[in-house]
CSV table of C-alpha atoms in Angstrom, one decimal:
chain,number,residue,atom,x,y,z
A,674,UNK,CA,-56.9,29.5,-62.8
A,675,UNK,CA,-59.1,28.3,-64.8
A,676,UNK,CA,-60.8,25.3,-63.5
A,677,UNK,CA,-62.0,22.6,-65.1
A,678,UNK,CA,-66.1,22.7,-65.3
A,679,UNK,CA,-67.6,20.7,-62.5
A,680,UNK,CA,-70.7,18.4,-63.3
A,681,UNK,CA,-71.8,15.9,-61.1
A,682,UNK,CA,-74.2,13.5,-61.4
A,683,UNK,CA,-77.7,15.2,-61.5
A,684,UNK,CA,-79.4,11.9,-60.5
A,685,UNK,CA,-77.9,11.7,-57.4
A,686,UNK,CA,-79.9,14.7,-56.3
A,687,UNK,CA,-83.2,12.7,-57.8
A,688,UNK,CA,-82.0,9.8,-55.6
A,689,UNK,CA,-82.0,12.2,-52.6
A,690,UNK,CA,-85.2,14.4,-53.6
A,691,UNK,CA,-86.8,11.1,-54.0
A,692,UNK,CA,-88.9,10.4,-50.6
A,693,UNK,CA,-90.0,14.5,-50.7
A,694,UNK,CA,-91.1,14.3,-54.5
A,695,UNK,CA,-92.9,10.9,-54.3
A,696,UNK,CA,-96.4,12.7,-52.7
A,697,UNK,CA,-95.8,15.6,-55.4
A,698,UNK,CA,-95.3,13.8,-57.7
A,699,UNK,CA,-98.3,11.3,-57.1
A,700,UNK,CA,-100.6,13.2,-55.6
A,701,UNK,CA,-100.5,15.3,-58.9
A,702,UNK,CA,-101.3,12.8,-61.3
A,703,UNK,CA,-103.9,11.0,-59.2
A,704,UNK,CA,-105.4,14.6,-59.0
A,705,UNK,CA,-105.9,14.0,-62.5
A,706,UNK,CA,-106.1,11.0,-63.5
A,707,UNK,CA,-108.1,9.5,-61.0
A,708,UNK,CA,-106.8,6.0,-61.3
A,709,UNK,CA,-104.2,4.2,-58.4
A,710,UNK,CA,-103.1,1.7,-60.6
A,711,UNK,CA,-102.4,4.3,-63.5
A,712,UNK,CA,-100.8,7.0,-61.2
A,713,UNK,CA,-98.2,4.9,-59.9
A,714,UNK,CA,-97.5,3.4,-63.4
A,715,UNK,CA,-96.8,7.4,-64.3
A,716,UNK,CA,-95.5,7.7,-60.9
A,717,UNK,CA,-92.7,5.4,-62.3
A,718,UNK,CA,-92.4,6.2,-65.8
A,719,UNK,CA,-92.1,10.0,-64.6
A,720,UNK,CA,-89.1,9.4,-61.6
A,721,UNK,CA,-87.4,6.3,-63.8
A,722,UNK,CA,-87.8,8.9,-66.9
A,723,UNK,CA,-86.3,11.0,-64.6
A,724,UNK,CA,-82.3,9.6,-64.2
A,725,UNK,CA,-81.8,9.8,-68.2
A,726,UNK,CA,-83.5,13.3,-68.7
A,727,UNK,CA,-81.5,15.2,-65.8
A,728,UNK,CA,-78.2,14.3,-67.1
A,729,UNK,CA,-78.6,15.3,-70.5
A,730,UNK,CA,-76.8,18.7,-70.6
A,731,UNK,CA,-78.9,22.6,-70.3
A,732,UNK,CA,-81.3,20.1,-68.2
A,733,UNK,CA,-82.1,22.7,-65.1
A,734,UNK,CA,-81.7,21.0,-61.3
A,735,UNK,CA,-83.3,18.8,-60.4
A,736,UNK,CA,-86.7,20.0,-58.2
A,737,UNK,CA,-90.0,18.4,-57.5
A,738,UNK,CA,-91.4,21.6,-60.4
A,739,UNK,CA,-88.8,19.6,-62.7
A,740,UNK,CA,-90.5,16.5,-61.9
A,741,UNK,CA,-94.0,17.3,-62.0
A,742,UNK,CA,-93.3,19.2,-65.5
A,743,UNK,CA,-91.8,15.4,-66.9
A,744,UNK,CA,-95.1,13.5,-65.0
A,745,UNK,CA,-97.1,16.3,-66.7
A,746,UNK,CA,-96.1,15.4,-70.2
A,747,UNK,CA,-96.3,11.3,-69.2
A,748,UNK,CA,-100.0,12.5,-68.3
A,749,UNK,CA,-100.0,14.2,-71.9
A,750,UNK,CA,-98.8,11.2,-73.2
A,751,UNK,CA,-100.8,8.7,-71.7
A,752,UNK,CA,-103.8,10.6,-73.4
A,753,UNK,CA,-103.0,11.0,-76.2
A,754,UNK,CA,-102.2,7.1,-77.0
A,755,UNK,CA,-106.0,6.7,-75.4
A,756,UNK,CA,-107.0,8.8,-77.9
A,757,UNK,CA,-105.6,7.1,-81.3
A,758,UNK,CA,-106.9,3.9,-79.2
A,759,UNK,CA,-110.0,5.4,-79.0
A,760,UNK,CA,-109.9,6.6,-82.8
A,761,UNK,CA,-109.9,3.6,-83.8
A,762,UNK,CA,-112.7,1.9,-82.4
A,763,UNK,CA,-115.6,5.0,-83.2
A,764,UNK,CA,-115.7,8.3,-85.5
A,765,UNK,CA,-117.3,10.2,-83.2
A,766,UNK,CA,-118.9,13.8,-84.4
A,767,UNK,CA,-121.2,16.4,-82.5
A,768,UNK,CA,-121.7,19.2,-84.5
A,769,UNK,CA,-119.4,21.3,-81.9
A,770,UNK,CA,-119.2,24.4,-81.9
A,771,UNK,CA,-116.4,26.6,-83.1
A,772,UNK,CA,-116.7,29.7,-81.0
A,773,UNK,CA,-116.8,29.8,-76.8
A,774,UNK,CA,-120.1,30.7,-75.2
A,775,UNK,CA,-119.6,32.4,-72.4
A,776,UNK,CA,-120.7,30.2,-69.4
A,777,UNK,CA,-120.1,32.3,-65.9
A,778,UNK,CA,-119.7,31.2,-62.5
A,779,UNK,CA,-118.7,28.9,-60.5
A,780,UNK,CA,-118.1,25.0,-61.0
A,781,UNK,CA,-118.7,22.7,-57.9
A,782,UNK,CA,-115.2,20.8,-57.7
A,783,UNK,CA,-116.4,17.5,-57.5
A,784,UNK,CA,-119.4,17.4,-59.7
A,785,UNK,CA,-116.9,19.1,-62.3
A,786,UNK,CA,-114.0,16.0,-61.4
A,787,UNK,CA,-116.6,13.1,-62.0
A,788,UNK,CA,-117.3,15.3,-65.6
A,789,UNK,CA,-113.9,15.6,-66.6
A,790,UNK,CA,-113.9,11.8,-66.1
A,791,UNK,CA,-116.0,11.3,-67.8
A,792,UNK,CA,-115.0,12.7,-71.4
A,793,UNK,CA,-112.9,11.6,-74.0
A,794,UNK,CA,-109.1,11.7,-73.9
A,795,UNK,CA,-108.3,14.2,-75.8
A,796,UNK,CA,-110.8,16.5,-74.2
A,797,UNK,CA,-110.3,15.5,-70.8
A,798,UNK,CA,-106.0,15.9,-71.7
A,799,UNK,CA,-106.9,20.1,-73.4
A,800,UNK,CA,-108.8,21.5,-70.2
A,801,UNK,CA,-106.8,19.5,-67.3
A,802,UNK,CA,-104.2,21.4,-68.7
A,803,UNK,CA,-105.7,24.4,-69.6
A,804,UNK,CA,-107.5,24.7,-66.9
A,805,UNK,CA,-106.6,22.6,-63.9
A,806,UNK,CA,-103.3,23.0,-64.1
A,807,UNK,CA,-103.7,26.9,-65.5
A,808,UNK,CA,-101.1,26.2,-68.7
A,809,UNK,CA,-101.0,28.6,-71.9
A,810,UNK,CA,-102.0,27.5,-75.1
A,811,UNK,CA,-98.9,27.1,-76.9
A,812,UNK,CA,-97.8,24.8,-74.4
A,813,UNK,CA,-101.0,23.0,-74.5
A,814,UNK,CA,-100.5,22.0,-77.4
A,815,UNK,CA,-97.3,21.5,-76.9
A,816,UNK,CA,-97.6,19.3,-74.7
A,817,UNK,CA,-100.4,18.0,-77.0
A,818,UNK,CA,-98.1,17.9,-80.0
A,819,UNK,CA,-100.7,19.9,-82.0
A,820,UNK,CA,-100.5,23.2,-83.3
A,821,UNK,CA,-102.2,26.6,-81.6
A,822,UNK,CA,-104.6,26.6,-83.9
A,823,UNK,CA,-105.5,23.1,-83.7
A,824,UNK,CA,-105.1,23.8,-79.8
A,825,UNK,CA,-107.9,26.0,-79.5
A,826,UNK,CA,-110.1,24.3,-81.7
A,827,UNK,CA,-109.9,21.5,-79.7
A,828,UNK,CA,-110.5,24.4,-76.0
A,829,UNK,CA,-113.7,24.8,-77.9
A,830,UNK,CA,-114.3,21.5,-78.4
A,831,UNK,CA,-113.6,19.8,-75.1
A,832,UNK,CA,-115.8,23.2,-73.4
A,833,UNK,CA,-119.0,22.2,-75.1
A,834,UNK,CA,-118.4,18.7,-74.4
A,835,UNK,CA,-117.7,19.3,-70.9
A,836,UNK,CA,-120.4,21.9,-70.4
A,837,UNK,CA,-123.0,19.8,-72.2
A,838,UNK,CA,-122.3,16.9,-69.5
A,839,UNK,CA,-122.2,18.9,-66.7
A,840,UNK,CA,-125.2,20.5,-67.4
A,841,UNK,CA,-127.0,17.7,-68.9
A,842,UNK,CA,-126.1,15.7,-66.2
A,843,UNK,CA,-129.1,16.5,-64.0
A,844,UNK,CA,-131.2,17.7,-65.7
A,845,UNK,CA,-129.6,21.4,-65.1
A,846,UNK,CA,-130.5,21.1,-61.2
A,847,UNK,CA,-126.4,22.3,-60.2
A,848,UNK,CA,-126.0,24.6,-63.9
A,849,UNK,CA,-123.4,27.0,-63.2
A,850,UNK,CA,-125.4,29.9,-61.6
B,43,UNK,CA,-124.6,35.9,-60.2
B,44,UNK,CA,-122.9,37.3,-57.5
B,45,UNK,CA,-120.4,40.1,-57.0
B,46,UNK,CA,-117.1,41.3,-59.1
B,47,UNK,CA,-114.8,38.8,-57.4
B,48,UNK,CA,-116.3,36.2,-59.4
B,49,UNK,CA,-114.9,34.7,-61.7
B,50,UNK,CA,-115.0,35.5,-65.6
B,51,UNK,CA,-115.3,32.3,-67.0
B,52,UNK,CA,-116.6,28.9,-65.3
B,53,UNK,CA,-113.7,26.8,-66.6
B,54,UNK,CA,-111.3,29.0,-64.3
B,55,UNK,CA,-112.5,27.3,-60.8
B,56,UNK,CA,-111.6,24.2,-62.2
B,57,UNK,CA,-108.0,25.5,-62.0
B,58,UNK,CA,-106.5,23.1,-58.8
B,59,UNK,CA,-103.2,23.4,-57.5
B,60,UNK,CA,-101.8,20.3,-56.6
B,61,UNK,CA,-101.9,18.3,-53.2
B,62,UNK,CA,-99.2,15.8,-52.1
B,63,UNK,CA,-100.6,12.6,-51.8
B,64,UNK,CA,-98.8,9.3,-50.1
B,65,UNK,CA,-98.7,6.6,-52.1
B,66,UNK,CA,-98.9,2.8,-51.2
B,67,UNK,CA,-95.5,2.0,-49.1
B,68,UNK,CA,-95.8,-0.7,-51.0
B,69,UNK,CA,-95.2,0.9,-54.3
B,70,UNK,CA,-93.0,3.4,-52.4
B,71,UNK,CA,-90.6,1.3,-51.6
B,72,UNK,CA,-90.4,-0.7,-55.0
B,73,UNK,CA,-90.0,2.6,-57.2
B,74,UNK,CA,-87.2,3.4,-55.1
B,75,UNK,CA,-85.5,0.5,-55.2
B,76,UNK,CA,-86.0,0.6,-59.6
B,77,UNK,CA,-84.9,4.4,-59.2
B,78,UNK,CA,-81.8,3.1,-56.9
B,79,UNK,CA,-81.2,0.7,-59.5
B,80,UNK,CA,-81.4,2.4,-62.7
B,81,UNK,CA,-79.5,5.4,-61.5
B,82,UNK,CA,-76.3,3.3,-60.3
B,83,UNK,CA,-76.8,1.1,-63.1
B,84,UNK,CA,-75.4,4.1,-65.8
B,85,UNK,CA,-73.9,6.3,-62.8
B,86,UNK,CA,-70.5,4.0,-63.0
B,87,UNK,CA,-69.2,5.7,-65.8
B,88,UNK,CA,-70.9,8.8,-65.6
B,89,UNK,CA,-69.7,9.8,-62.3
B,90,UNK,CA,-66.8,11.4,-63.8
B,91,UNK,CA,-67.7,14.4,-64.3
B,92,UNK,CA,-64.4,16.9,-65.2
B,93,UNK,CA,-64.5,18.5,-68.1
B,94,UNK,CA,-61.2,17.4,-69.7
B,95,UNK,CA,-61.8,20.0,-72.7
B,96,UNK,CA,-61.2,22.8,-70.9
B,97,UNK,CA,-57.5,23.9,-70.7
B,98,UNK,CA,-55.6,25.6,-69.3
B,99,UNK,CA,-56.0,24.0,-66.0
B,100,UNK,CA,-52.5,22.0,-64.9
B,101,UNK,CA,-54.8,19.4,-63.5
B,102,UNK,CA,-56.1,16.8,-65.7
B,103,UNK,CA,-58.7,13.8,-65.9
B,104,UNK,CA,-55.8,11.6,-66.0
B,105,UNK,CA,-56.7,8.0,-67.9
B,106,UNK,CA,-56.6,6.6,-63.5
B,107,UNK,CA,-58.6,9.1,-61.0
B,108,UNK,CA,-59.2,8.2,-57.2
B,109,UNK,CA,-63.0,8.2,-56.0
B,110,UNK,CA,-61.9,8.1,-52.1
B,111,UNK,CA,-65.7,7.9,-50.0
B,112,UNK,CA,-64.6,10.3,-46.5
B,113,UNK,CA,-67.2,11.0,-44.0
B,114,UNK,CA,-66.5,14.7,-43.7
B,115,UNK,CA,-65.9,15.8,-47.1
B,116,UNK,CA,-65.2,19.7,-45.6
B,117,UNK,CA,-62.8,18.8,-44.0
B,118,UNK,CA,-61.1,16.0,-46.0
B,119,UNK,CA,-60.9,19.1,-49.1
B,120,UNK,CA,-59.5,21.4,-46.2
B,121,UNK,CA,-57.1,19.1,-45.1
B,122,UNK,CA,-55.8,18.0,-48.4
B,123,UNK,CA,-55.5,21.9,-49.5
B,124,UNK,CA,-53.1,22.1,-46.8
B,125,UNK,CA,-51.3,19.1,-46.9
B,126,UNK,CA,-50.9,18.4,-50.2
B,127,UNK,CA,-51.9,21.6,-51.6
B,128,UNK,CA,-54.2,20.7,-53.2
B,129,UNK,CA,-56.8,23.1,-55.2
B,130,UNK,CA,-60.5,22.7,-55.0
B,131,UNK,CA,-62.4,22.5,-58.6
B,132,UNK,CA,-65.5,24.1,-59.1
B,133,UNK,CA,-68.2,23.9,-55.3
B,134,UNK,CA,-69.3,20.9,-53.8
B,135,UNK,CA,-71.6,18.8,-55.0
B,136,UNK,CA,-74.5,19.5,-51.9
B,137,UNK,CA,-77.7,17.3,-51.8
B,138,UNK,CA,-80.4,17.8,-50.0
B,139,UNK,CA,-79.2,16.8,-47.0
B,140,UNK,CA,-76.8,18.9,-46.3
B,141,UNK,CA,-74.0,15.8,-47.2
B,142,UNK,CA,-71.2,16.0,-49.9
B,143,UNK,CA,-72.2,14.2,-52.6
B,144,UNK,CA,-69.4,14.9,-55.6
B,145,UNK,CA,-66.4,17.4,-55.1
B,146,UNK,CA,-62.8,17.2,-56.9
B,147,UNK,CA,-59.6,18.7,-56.3
B,148,UNK,CA,-56.8,19.2,-58.8
B,149,UNK,CA,-53.0,18.0,-56.7
B,150,UNK,CA,-50.3,18.8,-59.2
B,151,UNK,CA,-51.7,17.4,-62.8
B,152,UNK,CA,-54.4,15.1,-61.2
B,153,UNK,CA,-57.5,15.5,-60.0
B,154,UNK,CA,-58.9,13.4,-57.0
B,155,UNK,CA,-62.5,13.2,-56.4
B,156,UNK,CA,-64.3,12.3,-53.5
B,157,UNK,CA,-68.1,11.8,-52.1
B,158,UNK,CA,-69.6,11.9,-48.5
B,159,UNK,CA,-69.9,8.0,-48.1
B,160,UNK,CA,-73.3,5.8,-50.0
B,161,UNK,CA,-73.8,2.8,-48.2
B,162,UNK,CA,-76.1,1.9,-50.7
B,163,UNK,CA,-73.3,1.6,-53.2
B,164,UNK,CA,-70.6,0.8,-50.2
B,165,UNK,CA,-69.3,4.1,-51.3
B,166,UNK,CA,-68.0,3.7,-47.5
B,167,UNK,CA,-64.2,3.9,-46.0
B,168,UNK,CA,-62.4,0.7,-45.4
B,169,UNK,CA,-62.5,0.1,-41.6
B,170,UNK,CA,-59.5,-0.8,-41.9
B,171,UNK,CA,-56.4,-1.1,-44.9
B,172,UNK,CA,-57.5,-0.1,-48.1
B,173,UNK,CA,-55.5,1.0,-51.2
B,174,UNK,CA,-52.7,3.2,-50.9
B,175,UNK,CA,-52.6,6.9,-53.2
B,176,UNK,CA,-49.0,7.7,-53.8
B,177,UNK,CA,-49.5,11.6,-53.8
B,178,UNK,CA,-46.0,13.6,-54.8
B,179,UNK,CA,-45.2,17.0,-52.5
B,180,UNK,CA,-42.2,19.4,-52.8
B,181,UNK,CA,-42.0,17.7,-49.1
B,182,UNK,CA,-41.9,14.9,-48.2
B,183,UNK,CA,-40.9,15.1,-44.3
B,184,UNK,CA,-42.8,18.7,-44.4
B,185,UNK,CA,-46.3,17.2,-45.6
B,186,UNK,CA,-46.4,14.2,-43.2
B,187,UNK,CA,-45.8,17.3,-40.3
B,188,UNK,CA,-47.9,19.4,-41.4
B,189,UNK,CA,-50.7,15.7,-42.0
B,190,UNK,CA,-49.5,15.0,-38.5
B,191,UNK,CA,-50.1,17.8,-36.8
B,192,UNK,CA,-54.0,17.5,-38.4
B,193,UNK,CA,-54.9,13.9,-37.0
B,194,UNK,CA,-53.2,11.8,-39.8
B,195,UNK,CA,-52.2,8.2,-38.4
B,196,UNK,CA,-47.8,7.9,-39.2
B,197,UNK,CA,-47.1,5.2,-40.5
B,198,UNK,CA,-43.2,5.1,-40.1
B,199,UNK,CA,-40.9,7.0,-40.6
B,200,UNK,CA,-40.2,9.4,-43.6
B,201,UNK,CA,-36.7,8.0,-45.5
B,202,UNK,CA,-35.4,7.0,-48.7
B,203,UNK,CA,-35.4,3.6,-49.7
B,204,UNK,CA,-33.8,4.4,-53.4
B,205,UNK,CA,-36.7,6.4,-54.5
B,206,UNK,CA,-36.0,9.6,-52.8
B,207,UNK,CA,-37.5,10.4,-49.7
B,208,UNK,CA,-41.5,8.8,-48.6
B,209,UNK,CA,-43.3,8.4,-45.7
B,210,UNK,CA,-46.7,7.2,-45.5
B,211,UNK,CA,-50.0,8.1,-43.3
B,212,UNK,CA,-53.4,7.0,-42.9
B,213,UNK,CA,-55.6,10.4,-43.0
B,214,UNK,CA,-58.2,11.2,-40.6
B,215,UNK,CA,-60.4,10.4,-43.1
B,216,UNK,CA,-58.9,6.8,-43.2
B,217,UNK,CA,-57.3,6.9,-46.0
B,218,UNK,CA,-53.5,5.4,-46.6
B,219,UNK,CA,-51.3,7.4,-48.7
B,220,UNK,CA,-47.8,7.3,-49.5
B,221,UNK,CA,-46.4,10.9,-49.8
B,222,UNK,CA,-43.0,11.1,-52.2
B,223,UNK,CA,-41.1,14.1,-52.9
B,224,UNK,CA,-41.6,15.5,-56.5
B,225,UNK,CA,-38.9,14.4,-58.8
B,226,UNK,CA,-39.9,16.2,-62.1
B,227,UNK,CA,-39.4,18.9,-62.7
B,228,UNK,CA,-40.9,22.5,-62.7
B,229,UNK,CA,-41.9,23.0,-66.9
B,230,UNK,CA,-40.2,26.4,-67.1
B,231,UNK,CA,-41.7,29.2,-67.4
B,232,UNK,CA,-42.7,30.1,-71.3
B,233,UNK,CA,-39.9,33.2,-72.1
B,234,UNK,CA,-39.8,36.0,-75.1
B,235,UNK,CA,-37.1,37.0,-76.9
B,236,UNK,CA,-37.0,40.5,-78.6
B,237,UNK,CA,-39.7,41.2,-81.5
B,238,UNK,CA,-42.0,37.6,-79.8
B,239,UNK,CA,-45.6,38.1,-79.3
B,240,UNK,CA,-46.5,37.7,-75.2
B,241,UNK,CA,-50.1,38.1,-75.3
B,242,UNK,CA,-52.9,38.8,-78.1
B,243,UNK,CA,-56.3,40.9,-76.6
B,244,UNK,CA,-58.6,41.6,-78.3
B,245,UNK,CA,-59.5,44.6,-77.5
B,246,UNK,CA,-63.6,45.2,-78.1
B,247,UNK,CA,-66.2,47.6,-77.4
B,248,UNK,CA,-68.5,45.4,-76.3
B,249,UNK,CA,-67.7,42.4,-74.7
B,250,UNK,CA,-70.2,39.6,-74.0
B,251,UNK,CA,-71.3,40.9,-78.0
B,252,UNK,CA,-68.1,39.5,-78.6
B,253,UNK,CA,-68.3,36.4,-76.5
B,254,UNK,CA,-72.0,35.9,-78.1
B,255,UNK,CA,-70.6,36.9,-81.2
B,256,UNK,CA,-67.3,34.0,-81.2
B,257,UNK,CA,-69.1,31.6,-79.1
B,258,UNK,CA,-71.9,30.7,-81.6
B,259,UNK,CA,-69.5,31.1,-84.6
B,260,UNK,CA,-66.0,29.7,-83.1
B,261,UNK,CA,-67.2,27.9,-80.1
B,262,UNK,CA,-64.7,29.6,-77.7
B,263,UNK,CA,-65.4,30.1,-74.9
B,264,UNK,CA,-64.5,32.4,-72.2
B,265,UNK,CA,-63.1,32.3,-68.5
B,266,UNK,CA,-63.0,35.4,-65.9
B,267,UNK,CA,-59.6,36.9,-66.4
B,268,UNK,CA,-58.0,38.7,-63.5
B,269,UNK,CA,-59.2,42.6,-64.6
B,270,UNK,CA,-62.9,43.7,-65.3
B,271,UNK,CA,-64.8,42.8,-68.0
B,272,UNK,CA,-61.9,41.1,-69.4
B,273,UNK,CA,-62.1,37.2,-70.5
B,274,UNK,CA,-59.2,34.5,-70.8
B,275,UNK,CA,-60.0,32.9,-74.7
B,276,UNK,CA,-60.1,29.3,-75.0
B,277,UNK,CA,-60.6,28.0,-77.7
B,278,UNK,CA,-58.4,29.8,-80.2
B,279,UNK,CA,-55.7,28.3,-80.1
B,280,UNK,CA,-53.0,30.9,-79.0
B,281,UNK,CA,-51.5,30.0,-76.4
B,282,UNK,CA,-51.4,33.3,-74.1
B,283,UNK,CA,-55.3,35.6,-75.4
B,284,UNK,CA,-58.0,37.7,-73.2
B,285,UNK,CA,-61.5,39.4,-74.9
B,286,UNK,CA,-61.4,42.9,-73.0
B,287,UNK,CA,-64.4,45.1,-73.3
B,288,UNK,CA,-64.5,48.7,-73.1
B,289,UNK,CA,-61.7,49.1,-75.7
B,290,UNK,CA,-62.5,51.9,-78.5
B,291,UNK,CA,-59.7,50.0,-80.9
B,292,UNK,CA,-61.7,47.1,-81.5
B,293,UNK,CA,-59.6,44.3,-83.0
B,294,UNK,CA,-56.6,42.5,-82.1
B,295,UNK,CA,-53.9,44.2,-80.4
B,296,UNK,CA,-50.6,41.9,-80.0
B,297,UNK,CA,-48.3,42.7,-77.5
B,298,UNK,CA,-44.5,42.8,-78.7
B,299,UNK,CA,-41.4,41.9,-76.1
B,300,UNK,CA,-39.2,44.1,-76.5
B,301,UNK,CA,-35.8,43.9,-74.9
B,302,UNK,CA,-35.8,48.0,-73.8
B,303,UNK,CA,-38.5,50.0,-73.6
B,304,UNK,CA,-38.1,53.1,-73.2
B,305,UNK,CA,-35.4,52.6,-76.6
B,306,UNK,CA,-38.3,51.3,-78.9
B,307,UNK,CA,-40.6,53.7,-77.4
B,308,UNK,CA,-38.4,56.3,-79.4
B,309,UNK,CA,-37.7,53.3,-82.2
B,310,UNK,CA,-41.4,54.4,-82.1
B,311,UNK,CA,-42.1,57.7,-82.4
B,312,UNK,CA,-39.5,58.1,-84.5
B,313,UNK,CA,-40.7,55.9,-87.0
B,314,UNK,CA,-44.3,58.1,-87.6
B,315,UNK,CA,-45.5,55.6,-84.4
B,316,UNK,CA,-47.5,57.4,-81.5
B,317,UNK,CA,-46.9,56.2,-77.9
B,318,UNK,CA,-50.4,56.9,-75.9
B,319,UNK,CA,-49.5,55.4,-72.3
B,320,UNK,CA,-46.4,53.7,-70.2
B,321,UNK,CA,-47.5,51.2,-67.5
B,322,UNK,CA,-45.9,49.5,-64.5
B,323,UNK,CA,-47.8,45.7,-64.5
B,324,UNK,CA,-47.8,42.9,-62.6
B,325,UNK,CA,-46.1,41.5,-65.1
B,326,UNK,CA,-43.7,44.0,-66.8
B,327,UNK,CA,-43.5,48.2,-68.3
B,328,UNK,CA,-46.0,48.5,-70.9
B,329,UNK,CA,-46.5,50.8,-73.8
B,330,UNK,CA,-49.9,51.5,-75.2
B,331,UNK,CA,-48.5,52.2,-79.1
B,332,UNK,CA,-50.4,52.9,-82.4
B,333,UNK,CA,-48.3,52.5,-85.6
B,334,UNK,CA,-47.9,55.4,-88.5
B,335,UNK,CA,-51.2,53.4,-90.3
B,336,UNK,CA,-53.1,53.0,-87.2
B,337,UNK,CA,-53.0,50.0,-85.8
B,338,UNK,CA,-53.0,49.5,-81.8
B,339,UNK,CA,-50.3,47.5,-79.9
B,340,UNK,CA,-48.0,47.4,-76.8
B,341,UNK,CA,-44.8,47.2,-76.3
B,342,UNK,CA,-43.7,44.6,-73.3
B,343,UNK,CA,-39.8,44.5,-71.4
B,344,UNK,CA,-40.4,42.1,-68.6
């Protein structure tokens, strides 16, 4: 017999998954944005946005990984909004390098987080997605709504800004080895 | 600088898989309520999920479809299969905790939806009373007996009150049924006269390529057939049609009904065609033929 295709409402799966997924999504967002109020806002946006998203045709099954993907988009959107607002306030140009300086060694995790938090939203978004989340450049470009080429250039500038901040901060005492 | 295991790029040490963090419980509760409201607000219209465009099943989503709350959906489905001759449609939707969040069965030409109880939206079995569903079966007496054997409660005798024989039960899952004898004539099997096309087969060397091609160009859909690499074609408008891969002949190959297969095969040869293979199939005898210009076809005697 031929069977009608069954497509149960996947939003129920979302409700089912909520208790388990909430700390994962919130943990992801809080560790990236470092601000409880913002993490809560973005967590809400993630779950409520997922209701509509999971009902679209061709959406993968609801899972923690899928929700983290939505959370990442919400976070990237937040930084993009912030970057747009900042652009309106000031024009910053440092004459930044266009090539990557090799920088070897290991960064202190706590200080690296503090440095990331002090960077502008565009730099912070680029480095978080590229290095903290470990995405490839094309994926980062997708999240930031830029071309791959522009994203590569942004990452180079973000790296330089990060390194300046990291090394300058304590007179180079804790410079990466 | 340390050993060779040290990362080459300092930025690589920023990599940090996230750890779960419990948020403020008050926030968690507020968001849970908001999420539930968002799911249920739009959920009512989206819970009807059978794709009614799919042709071929006797059961269709009609204008009215019951959606039953049951305490144990797996057992309920078994019961409806055993008593009402239901056919499960697809796989039940299983929630993370193992409960059934949604399932559908076909009974005759109708679809019945069910889900295990979901108190948040009031999807619970009525403690007593409740709506009655009228279901048609070929033999009301036998169906009621079978239901009672399987734990249903009999409500009154099976009798004819002027509308055909019927009986009433409350099934083991709390649902009330009026079990009525089917009154409609069953749809007769189509018959084919001599010379008419009985089946359309699109034979191709590569069925996956053909599915991709015609799926993309014409929007045809394909359901698995009875033999390997055979697919029922949905969307061609042909009443009985299939795609069959692994075949040397590429193109539509029709099956013509004939009164007398042996005599028809003789006429094929006499007219310059070739009869390649005679076969006995569950649906009749067939002859695989090629006409005098190279077109392949089958003859078929029921």
